[in-house]
Short mmCIF file of N, CA and C in Angstrom, two decimals:
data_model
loop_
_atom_site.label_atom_id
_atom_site.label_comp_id
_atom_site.label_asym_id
_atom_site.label_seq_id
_atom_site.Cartn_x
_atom_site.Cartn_y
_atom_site.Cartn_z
N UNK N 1 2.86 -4.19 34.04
CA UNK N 1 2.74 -5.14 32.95
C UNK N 1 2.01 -4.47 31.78
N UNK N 2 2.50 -4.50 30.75
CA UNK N 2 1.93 -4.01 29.56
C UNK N 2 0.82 -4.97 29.01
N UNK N 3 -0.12 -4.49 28.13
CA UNK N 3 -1.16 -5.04 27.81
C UNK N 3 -1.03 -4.59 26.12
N UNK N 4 -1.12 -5.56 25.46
CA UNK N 4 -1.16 -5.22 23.98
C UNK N 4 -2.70 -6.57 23.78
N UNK N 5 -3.43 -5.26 22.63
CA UNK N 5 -4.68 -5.71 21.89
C UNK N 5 -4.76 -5.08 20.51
N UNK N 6 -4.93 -6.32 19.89
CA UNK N 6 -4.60 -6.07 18.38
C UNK N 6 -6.31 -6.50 17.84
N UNK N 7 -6.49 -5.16 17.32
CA UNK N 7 -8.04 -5.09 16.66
C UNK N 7 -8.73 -4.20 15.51
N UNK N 8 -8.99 -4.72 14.67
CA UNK N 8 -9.15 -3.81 13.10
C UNK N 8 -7.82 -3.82 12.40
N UNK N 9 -7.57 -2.58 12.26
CA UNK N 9 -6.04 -2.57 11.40
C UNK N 9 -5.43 -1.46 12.66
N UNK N 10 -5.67 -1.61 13.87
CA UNK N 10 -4.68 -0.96 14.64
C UNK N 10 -4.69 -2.11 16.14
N UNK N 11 -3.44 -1.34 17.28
CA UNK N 11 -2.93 -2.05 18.00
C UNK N 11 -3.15 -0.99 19.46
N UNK N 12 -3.75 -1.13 20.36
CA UNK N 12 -3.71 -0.72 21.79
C UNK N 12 -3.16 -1.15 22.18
N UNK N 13 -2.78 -0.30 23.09
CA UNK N 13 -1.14 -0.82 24.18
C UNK N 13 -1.53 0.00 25.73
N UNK N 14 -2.01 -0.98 26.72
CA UNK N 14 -2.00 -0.19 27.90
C UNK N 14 -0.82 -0.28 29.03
N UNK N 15 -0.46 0.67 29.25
CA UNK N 15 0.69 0.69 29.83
C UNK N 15 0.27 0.90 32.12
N UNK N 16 1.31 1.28 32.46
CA UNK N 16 0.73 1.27 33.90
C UNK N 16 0.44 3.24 34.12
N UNK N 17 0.98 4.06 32.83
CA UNK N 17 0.13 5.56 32.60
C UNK N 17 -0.66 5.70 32.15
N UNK N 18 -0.65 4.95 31.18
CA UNK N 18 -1.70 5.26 30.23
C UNK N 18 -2.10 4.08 29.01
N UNK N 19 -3.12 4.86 27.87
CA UNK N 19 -3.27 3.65 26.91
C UNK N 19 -3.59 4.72 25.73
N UNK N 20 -2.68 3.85 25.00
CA UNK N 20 -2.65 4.45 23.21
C UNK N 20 -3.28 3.68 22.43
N UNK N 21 -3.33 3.64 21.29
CA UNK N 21 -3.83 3.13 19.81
C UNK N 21 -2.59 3.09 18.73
N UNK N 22 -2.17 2.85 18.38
CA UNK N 22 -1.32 2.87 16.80
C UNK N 22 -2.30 2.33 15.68
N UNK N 23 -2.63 3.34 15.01
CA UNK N 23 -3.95 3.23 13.69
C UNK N 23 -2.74 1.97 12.44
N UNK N 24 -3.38 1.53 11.84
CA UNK N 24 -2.82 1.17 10.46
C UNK N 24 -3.72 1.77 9.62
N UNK N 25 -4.68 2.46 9.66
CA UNK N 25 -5.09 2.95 8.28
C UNK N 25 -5.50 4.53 8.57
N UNK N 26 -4.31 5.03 9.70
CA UNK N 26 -3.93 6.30 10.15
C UNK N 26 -2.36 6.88 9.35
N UNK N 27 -1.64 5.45 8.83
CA UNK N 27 -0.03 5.95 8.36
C UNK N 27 0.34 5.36 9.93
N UNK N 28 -0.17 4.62 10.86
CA UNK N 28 0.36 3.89 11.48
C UNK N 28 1.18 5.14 12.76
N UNK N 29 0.13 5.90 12.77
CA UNK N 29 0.54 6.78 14.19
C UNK N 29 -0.55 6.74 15.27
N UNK N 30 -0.36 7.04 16.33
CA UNK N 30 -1.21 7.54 17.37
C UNK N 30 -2.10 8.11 17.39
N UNK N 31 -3.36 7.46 17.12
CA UNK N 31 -4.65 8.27 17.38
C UNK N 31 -5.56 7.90 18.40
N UNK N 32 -4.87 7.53 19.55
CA UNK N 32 -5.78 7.88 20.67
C UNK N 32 -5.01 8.21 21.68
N UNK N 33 -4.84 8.68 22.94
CA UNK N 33 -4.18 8.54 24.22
C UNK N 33 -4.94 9.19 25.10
N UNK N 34 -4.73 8.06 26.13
CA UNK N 34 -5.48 8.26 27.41
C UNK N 34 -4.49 8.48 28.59
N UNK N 35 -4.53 9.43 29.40
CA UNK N 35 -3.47 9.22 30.64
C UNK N 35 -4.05 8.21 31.64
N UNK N 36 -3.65 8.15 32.49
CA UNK N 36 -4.65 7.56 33.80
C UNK N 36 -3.81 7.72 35.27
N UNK N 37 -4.91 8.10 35.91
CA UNK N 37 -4.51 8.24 37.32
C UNK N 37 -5.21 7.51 38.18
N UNK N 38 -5.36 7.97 39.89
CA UNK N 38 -5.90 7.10 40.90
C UNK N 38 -7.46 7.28 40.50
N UNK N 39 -7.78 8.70 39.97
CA UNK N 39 -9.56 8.61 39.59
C UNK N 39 -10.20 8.21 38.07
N UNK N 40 -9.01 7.54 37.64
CA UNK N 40 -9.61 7.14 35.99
C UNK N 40 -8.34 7.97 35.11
N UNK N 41 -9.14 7.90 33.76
CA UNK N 41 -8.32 7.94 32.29
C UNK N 41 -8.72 9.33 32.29
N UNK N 42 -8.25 9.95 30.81
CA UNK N 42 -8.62 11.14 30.35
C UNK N 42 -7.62 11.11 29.39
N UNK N 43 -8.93 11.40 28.18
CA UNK N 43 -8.19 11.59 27.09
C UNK N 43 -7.71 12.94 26.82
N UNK N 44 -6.42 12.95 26.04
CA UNK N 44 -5.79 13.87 26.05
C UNK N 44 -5.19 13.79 24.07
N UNK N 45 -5.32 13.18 23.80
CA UNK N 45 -5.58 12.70 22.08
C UNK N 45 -6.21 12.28 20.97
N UNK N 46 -6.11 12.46 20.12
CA UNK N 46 -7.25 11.68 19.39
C UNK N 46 -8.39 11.82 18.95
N UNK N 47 -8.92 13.07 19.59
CA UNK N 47 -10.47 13.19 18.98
C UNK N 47 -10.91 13.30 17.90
N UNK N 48 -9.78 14.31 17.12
CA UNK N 48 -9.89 14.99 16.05
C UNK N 48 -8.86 14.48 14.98
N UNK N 49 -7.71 14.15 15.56
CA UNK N 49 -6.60 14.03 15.26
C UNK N 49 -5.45 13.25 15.59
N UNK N 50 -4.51 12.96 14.83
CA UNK N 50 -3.52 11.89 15.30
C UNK N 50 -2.92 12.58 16.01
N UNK N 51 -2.20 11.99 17.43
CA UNK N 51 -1.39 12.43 18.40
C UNK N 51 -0.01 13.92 17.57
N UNK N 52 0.42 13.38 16.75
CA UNK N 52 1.27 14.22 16.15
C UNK N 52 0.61 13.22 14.45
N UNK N 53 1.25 14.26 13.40
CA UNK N 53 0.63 14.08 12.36
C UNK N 53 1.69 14.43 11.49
N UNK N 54 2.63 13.65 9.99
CA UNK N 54 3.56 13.96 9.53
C UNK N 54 2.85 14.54 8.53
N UNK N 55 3.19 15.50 7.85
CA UNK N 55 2.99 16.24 6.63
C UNK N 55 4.50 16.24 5.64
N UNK N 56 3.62 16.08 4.52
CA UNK N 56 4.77 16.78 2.85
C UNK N 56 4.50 17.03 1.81
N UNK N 57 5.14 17.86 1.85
CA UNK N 57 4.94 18.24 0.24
C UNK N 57 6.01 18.27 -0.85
N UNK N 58 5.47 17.74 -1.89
CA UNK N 58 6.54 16.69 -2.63
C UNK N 58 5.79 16.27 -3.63
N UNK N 59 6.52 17.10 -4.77
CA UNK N 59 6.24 17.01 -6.28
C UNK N 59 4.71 17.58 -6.43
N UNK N 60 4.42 19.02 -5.58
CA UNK N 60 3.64 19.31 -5.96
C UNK N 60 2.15 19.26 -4.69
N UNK N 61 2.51 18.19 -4.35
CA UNK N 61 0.93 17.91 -3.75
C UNK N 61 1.36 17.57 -1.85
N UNK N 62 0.60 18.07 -1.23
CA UNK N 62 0.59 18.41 -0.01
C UNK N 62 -0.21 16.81 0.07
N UNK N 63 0.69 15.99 1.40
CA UNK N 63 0.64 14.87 1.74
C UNK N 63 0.12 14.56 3.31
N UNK N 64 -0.52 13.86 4.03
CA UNK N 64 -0.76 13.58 5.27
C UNK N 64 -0.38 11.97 5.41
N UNK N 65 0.32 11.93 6.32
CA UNK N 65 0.34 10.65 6.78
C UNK N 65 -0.85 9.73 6.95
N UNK N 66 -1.66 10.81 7.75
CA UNK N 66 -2.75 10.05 8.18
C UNK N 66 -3.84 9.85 7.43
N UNK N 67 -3.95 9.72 5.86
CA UNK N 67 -4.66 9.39 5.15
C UNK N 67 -3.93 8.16 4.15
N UNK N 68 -2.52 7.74 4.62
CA UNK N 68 -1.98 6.67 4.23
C UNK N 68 -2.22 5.05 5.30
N UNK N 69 -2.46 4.34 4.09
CA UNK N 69 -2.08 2.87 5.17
C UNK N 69 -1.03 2.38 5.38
N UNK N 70 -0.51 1.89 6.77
CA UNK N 70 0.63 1.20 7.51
C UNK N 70 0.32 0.01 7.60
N UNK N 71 1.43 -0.67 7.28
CA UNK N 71 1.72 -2.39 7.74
C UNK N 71 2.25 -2.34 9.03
N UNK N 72 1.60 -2.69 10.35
CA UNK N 72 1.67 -2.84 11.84
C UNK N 72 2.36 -4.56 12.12
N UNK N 73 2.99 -4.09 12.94
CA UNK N 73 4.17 -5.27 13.70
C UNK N 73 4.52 -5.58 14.88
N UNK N 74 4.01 -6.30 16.08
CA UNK N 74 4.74 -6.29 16.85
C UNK N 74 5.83 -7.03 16.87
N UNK N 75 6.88 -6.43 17.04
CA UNK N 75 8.26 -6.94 16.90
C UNK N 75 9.20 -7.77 18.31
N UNK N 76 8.77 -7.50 19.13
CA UNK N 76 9.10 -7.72 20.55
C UNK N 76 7.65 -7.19 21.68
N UNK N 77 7.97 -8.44 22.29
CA UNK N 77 6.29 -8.96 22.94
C UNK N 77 6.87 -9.35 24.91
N UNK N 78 6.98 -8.44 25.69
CA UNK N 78 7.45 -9.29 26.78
C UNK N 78 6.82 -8.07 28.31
N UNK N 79 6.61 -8.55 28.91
CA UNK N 79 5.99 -8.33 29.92
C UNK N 79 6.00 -6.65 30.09
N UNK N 80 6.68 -6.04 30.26
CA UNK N 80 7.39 -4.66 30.92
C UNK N 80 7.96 -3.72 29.63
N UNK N 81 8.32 -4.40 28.09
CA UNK N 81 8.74 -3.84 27.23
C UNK N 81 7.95 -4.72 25.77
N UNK N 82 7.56 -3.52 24.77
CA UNK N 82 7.37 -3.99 23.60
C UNK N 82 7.94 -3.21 22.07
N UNK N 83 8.02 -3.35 21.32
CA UNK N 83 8.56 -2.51 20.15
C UNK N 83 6.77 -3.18 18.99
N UNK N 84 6.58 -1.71 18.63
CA UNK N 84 5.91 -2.07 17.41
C UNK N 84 6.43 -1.19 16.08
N UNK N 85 6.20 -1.94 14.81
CA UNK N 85 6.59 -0.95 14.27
C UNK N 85 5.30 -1.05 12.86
N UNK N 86 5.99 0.17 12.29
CA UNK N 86 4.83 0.70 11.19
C UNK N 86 5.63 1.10 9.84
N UNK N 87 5.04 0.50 8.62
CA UNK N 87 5.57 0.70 7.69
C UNK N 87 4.81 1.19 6.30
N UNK N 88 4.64 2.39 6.04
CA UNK N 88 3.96 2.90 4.71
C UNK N 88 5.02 3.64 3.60
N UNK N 89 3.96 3.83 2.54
CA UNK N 89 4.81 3.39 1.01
C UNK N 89 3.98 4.70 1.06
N UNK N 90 4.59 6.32 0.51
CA UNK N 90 3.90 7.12 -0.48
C UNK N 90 4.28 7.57 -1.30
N UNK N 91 3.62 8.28 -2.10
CA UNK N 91 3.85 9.07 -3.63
C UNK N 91 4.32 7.42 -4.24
N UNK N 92 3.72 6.78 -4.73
CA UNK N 92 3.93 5.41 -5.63
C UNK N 92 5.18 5.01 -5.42
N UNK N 93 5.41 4.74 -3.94
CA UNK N 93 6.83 4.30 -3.62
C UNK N 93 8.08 5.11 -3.80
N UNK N 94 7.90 6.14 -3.78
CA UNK N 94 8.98 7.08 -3.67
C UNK N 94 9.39 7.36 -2.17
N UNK N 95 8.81 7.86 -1.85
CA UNK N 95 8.85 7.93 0.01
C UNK N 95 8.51 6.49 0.44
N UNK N 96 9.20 6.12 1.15
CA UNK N 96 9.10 4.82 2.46
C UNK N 96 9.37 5.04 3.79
N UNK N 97 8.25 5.06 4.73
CA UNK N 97 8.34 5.39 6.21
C UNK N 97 8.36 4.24 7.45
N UNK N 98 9.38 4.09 7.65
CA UNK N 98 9.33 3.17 8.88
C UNK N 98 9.44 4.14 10.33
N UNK N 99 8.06 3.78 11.40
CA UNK N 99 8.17 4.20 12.02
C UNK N 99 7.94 3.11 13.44
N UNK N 100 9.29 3.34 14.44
CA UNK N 100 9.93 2.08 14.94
C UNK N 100 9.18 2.46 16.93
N UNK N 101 8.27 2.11 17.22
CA UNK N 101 7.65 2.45 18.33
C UNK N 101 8.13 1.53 19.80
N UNK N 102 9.03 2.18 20.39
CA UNK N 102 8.99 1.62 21.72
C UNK N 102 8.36 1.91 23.03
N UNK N 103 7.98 1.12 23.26
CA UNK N 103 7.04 1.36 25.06
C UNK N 103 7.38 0.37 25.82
N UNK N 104 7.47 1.39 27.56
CA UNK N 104 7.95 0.58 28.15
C UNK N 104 6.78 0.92 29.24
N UNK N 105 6.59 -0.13 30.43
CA UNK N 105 5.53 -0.60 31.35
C UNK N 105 5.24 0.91 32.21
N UNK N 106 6.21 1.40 32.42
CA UNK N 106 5.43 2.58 33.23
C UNK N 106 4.69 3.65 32.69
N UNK N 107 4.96 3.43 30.78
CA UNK N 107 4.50 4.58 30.49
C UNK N 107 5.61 5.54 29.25
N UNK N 108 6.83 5.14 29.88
CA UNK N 108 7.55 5.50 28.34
C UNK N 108 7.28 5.13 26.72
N UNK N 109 7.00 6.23 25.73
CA UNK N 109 6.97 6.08 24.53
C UNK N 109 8.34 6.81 24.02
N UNK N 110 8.30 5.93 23.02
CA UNK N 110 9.47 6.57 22.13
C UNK N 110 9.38 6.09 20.66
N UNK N 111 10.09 7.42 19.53
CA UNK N 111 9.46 6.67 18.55
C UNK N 111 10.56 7.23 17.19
N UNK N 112 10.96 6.01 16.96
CA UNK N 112 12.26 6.29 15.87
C UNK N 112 11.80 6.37 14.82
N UNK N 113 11.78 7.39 14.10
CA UNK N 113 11.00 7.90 12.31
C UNK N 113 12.20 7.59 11.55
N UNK N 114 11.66 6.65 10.36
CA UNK N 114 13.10 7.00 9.13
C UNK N 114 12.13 7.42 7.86
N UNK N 115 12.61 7.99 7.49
CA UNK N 115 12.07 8.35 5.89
C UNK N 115 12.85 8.09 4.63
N UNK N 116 12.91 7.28 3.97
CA UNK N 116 13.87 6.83 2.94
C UNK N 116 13.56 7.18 1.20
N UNK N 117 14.31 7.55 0.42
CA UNK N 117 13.69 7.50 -1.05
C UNK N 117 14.20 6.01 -1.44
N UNK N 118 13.85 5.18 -2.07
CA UNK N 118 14.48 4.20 -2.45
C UNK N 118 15.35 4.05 -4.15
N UNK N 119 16.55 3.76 -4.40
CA UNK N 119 17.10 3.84 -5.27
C UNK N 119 16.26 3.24 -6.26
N UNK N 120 16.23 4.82 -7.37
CA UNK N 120 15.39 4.68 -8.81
C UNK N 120 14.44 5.23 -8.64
N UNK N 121 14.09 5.74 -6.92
CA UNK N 121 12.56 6.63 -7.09
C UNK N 121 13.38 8.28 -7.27
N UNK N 122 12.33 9.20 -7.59
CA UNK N 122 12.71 10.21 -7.98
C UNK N 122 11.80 11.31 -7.06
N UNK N 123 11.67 12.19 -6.38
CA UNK N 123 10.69 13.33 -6.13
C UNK N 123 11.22 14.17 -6.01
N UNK N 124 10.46 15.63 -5.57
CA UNK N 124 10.80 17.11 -4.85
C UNK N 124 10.11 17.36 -3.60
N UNK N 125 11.51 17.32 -2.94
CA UNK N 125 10.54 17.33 -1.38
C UNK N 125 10.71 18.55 -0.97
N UNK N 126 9.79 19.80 -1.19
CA UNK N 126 9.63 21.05 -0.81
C UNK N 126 8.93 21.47 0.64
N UNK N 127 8.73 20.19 1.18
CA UNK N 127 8.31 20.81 2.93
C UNK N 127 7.76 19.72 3.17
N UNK N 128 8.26 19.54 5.38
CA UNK N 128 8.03 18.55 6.20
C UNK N 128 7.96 19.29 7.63
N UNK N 129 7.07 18.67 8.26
CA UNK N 129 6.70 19.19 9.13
C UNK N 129 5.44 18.36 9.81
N UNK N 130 5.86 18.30 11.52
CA UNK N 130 5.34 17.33 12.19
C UNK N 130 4.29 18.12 13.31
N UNK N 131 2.67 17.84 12.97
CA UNK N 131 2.38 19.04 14.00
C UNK N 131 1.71 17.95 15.26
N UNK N 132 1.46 18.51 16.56
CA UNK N 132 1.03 17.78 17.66
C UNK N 132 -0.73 18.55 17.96
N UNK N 133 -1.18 17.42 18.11
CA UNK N 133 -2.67 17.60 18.83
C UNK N 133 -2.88 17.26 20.39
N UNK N 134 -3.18 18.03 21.05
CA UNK N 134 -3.85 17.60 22.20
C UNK N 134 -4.85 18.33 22.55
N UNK N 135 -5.52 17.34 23.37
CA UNK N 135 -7.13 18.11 23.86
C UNK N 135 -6.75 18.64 24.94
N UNK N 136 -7.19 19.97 25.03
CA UNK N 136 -7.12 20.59 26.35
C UNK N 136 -8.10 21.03 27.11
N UNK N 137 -9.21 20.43 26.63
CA UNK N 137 -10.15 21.48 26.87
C UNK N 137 -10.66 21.13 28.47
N UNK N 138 -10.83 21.43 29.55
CA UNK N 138 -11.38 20.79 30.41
C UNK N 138 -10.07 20.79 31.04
N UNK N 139 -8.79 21.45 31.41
CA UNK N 139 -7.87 20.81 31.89
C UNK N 139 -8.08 22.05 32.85
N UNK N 140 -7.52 22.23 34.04
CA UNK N 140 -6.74 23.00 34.72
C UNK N 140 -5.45 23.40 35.30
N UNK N 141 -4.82 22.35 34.68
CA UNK N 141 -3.48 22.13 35.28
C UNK N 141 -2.98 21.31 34.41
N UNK N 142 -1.31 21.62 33.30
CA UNK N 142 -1.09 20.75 33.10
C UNK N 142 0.56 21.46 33.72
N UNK N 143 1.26 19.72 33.82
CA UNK N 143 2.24 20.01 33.53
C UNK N 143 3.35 19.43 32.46
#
């Protein structure tokens, strides 16, 4: 059974692996994750950094997601499956990011990115690129 808690401007979601965060005043990505097993959690995200982190650069100026705010949604609410989604506006509405989050009870994430210009906006999008954080420190084994 999934567990959703909605608090500040973000949304925890504990699943039967683990438990995430979706920030809204992250650009509405993942900044926490915890795995969990038979002896407890362990974080494996988040300390420093959003789980993965979108970058661009466009018209000049090098962009982070995660210094943008997201409008957070849960869209579908039911025992075993939920969809949330996340929606931010950058460069003065030139870029529009919907990012469409599904999880399911054992532990599946999945996560549909669109990036749109909207007709009449104008930019130069000279580089994109999505980097991943995880903590490793303390691990001995991953697989």
């Amino acid at each position: 059974m999934l567990k959703i808690t909605r608090g500040g401007q973000g949304i925890t979601i504990e699943t039967g692996a683990g438990i995430f965060t979706i920030d809204g005043a992250c650009g509405g990505q993942v900044t926490s994750f915890f795995l969990k097993d038979e002896l407890g959690q362990h974080q494996v995200a988040g300390r420093k950094a959003p789980l993965m982190d979108l970058r661009f650069t466009a018209d000049g100026h090098n962009i982070t997601l995660a210094t943008t705010r997201a409008d957070l949604a849960v869209t579908v609410e039911a025992a075993d499956f939920a969809r949330i989604s996340a929606s931010s506006s950058l460069l003065d509405g030139a870029l529009k990011l919907t990012q469409d989050y599904e999880i399911h009870e054992e532990g599946a994430l999945f996560c549909n990115l669109a990036v749109v210009t909207p007709a009449g906006k104008h930019l130069e999008l000279s580089g994109c690129s999505l980097n991943a954080s995880v903590q490793i420190a303390g691990t001995r084994m991953a697989r």
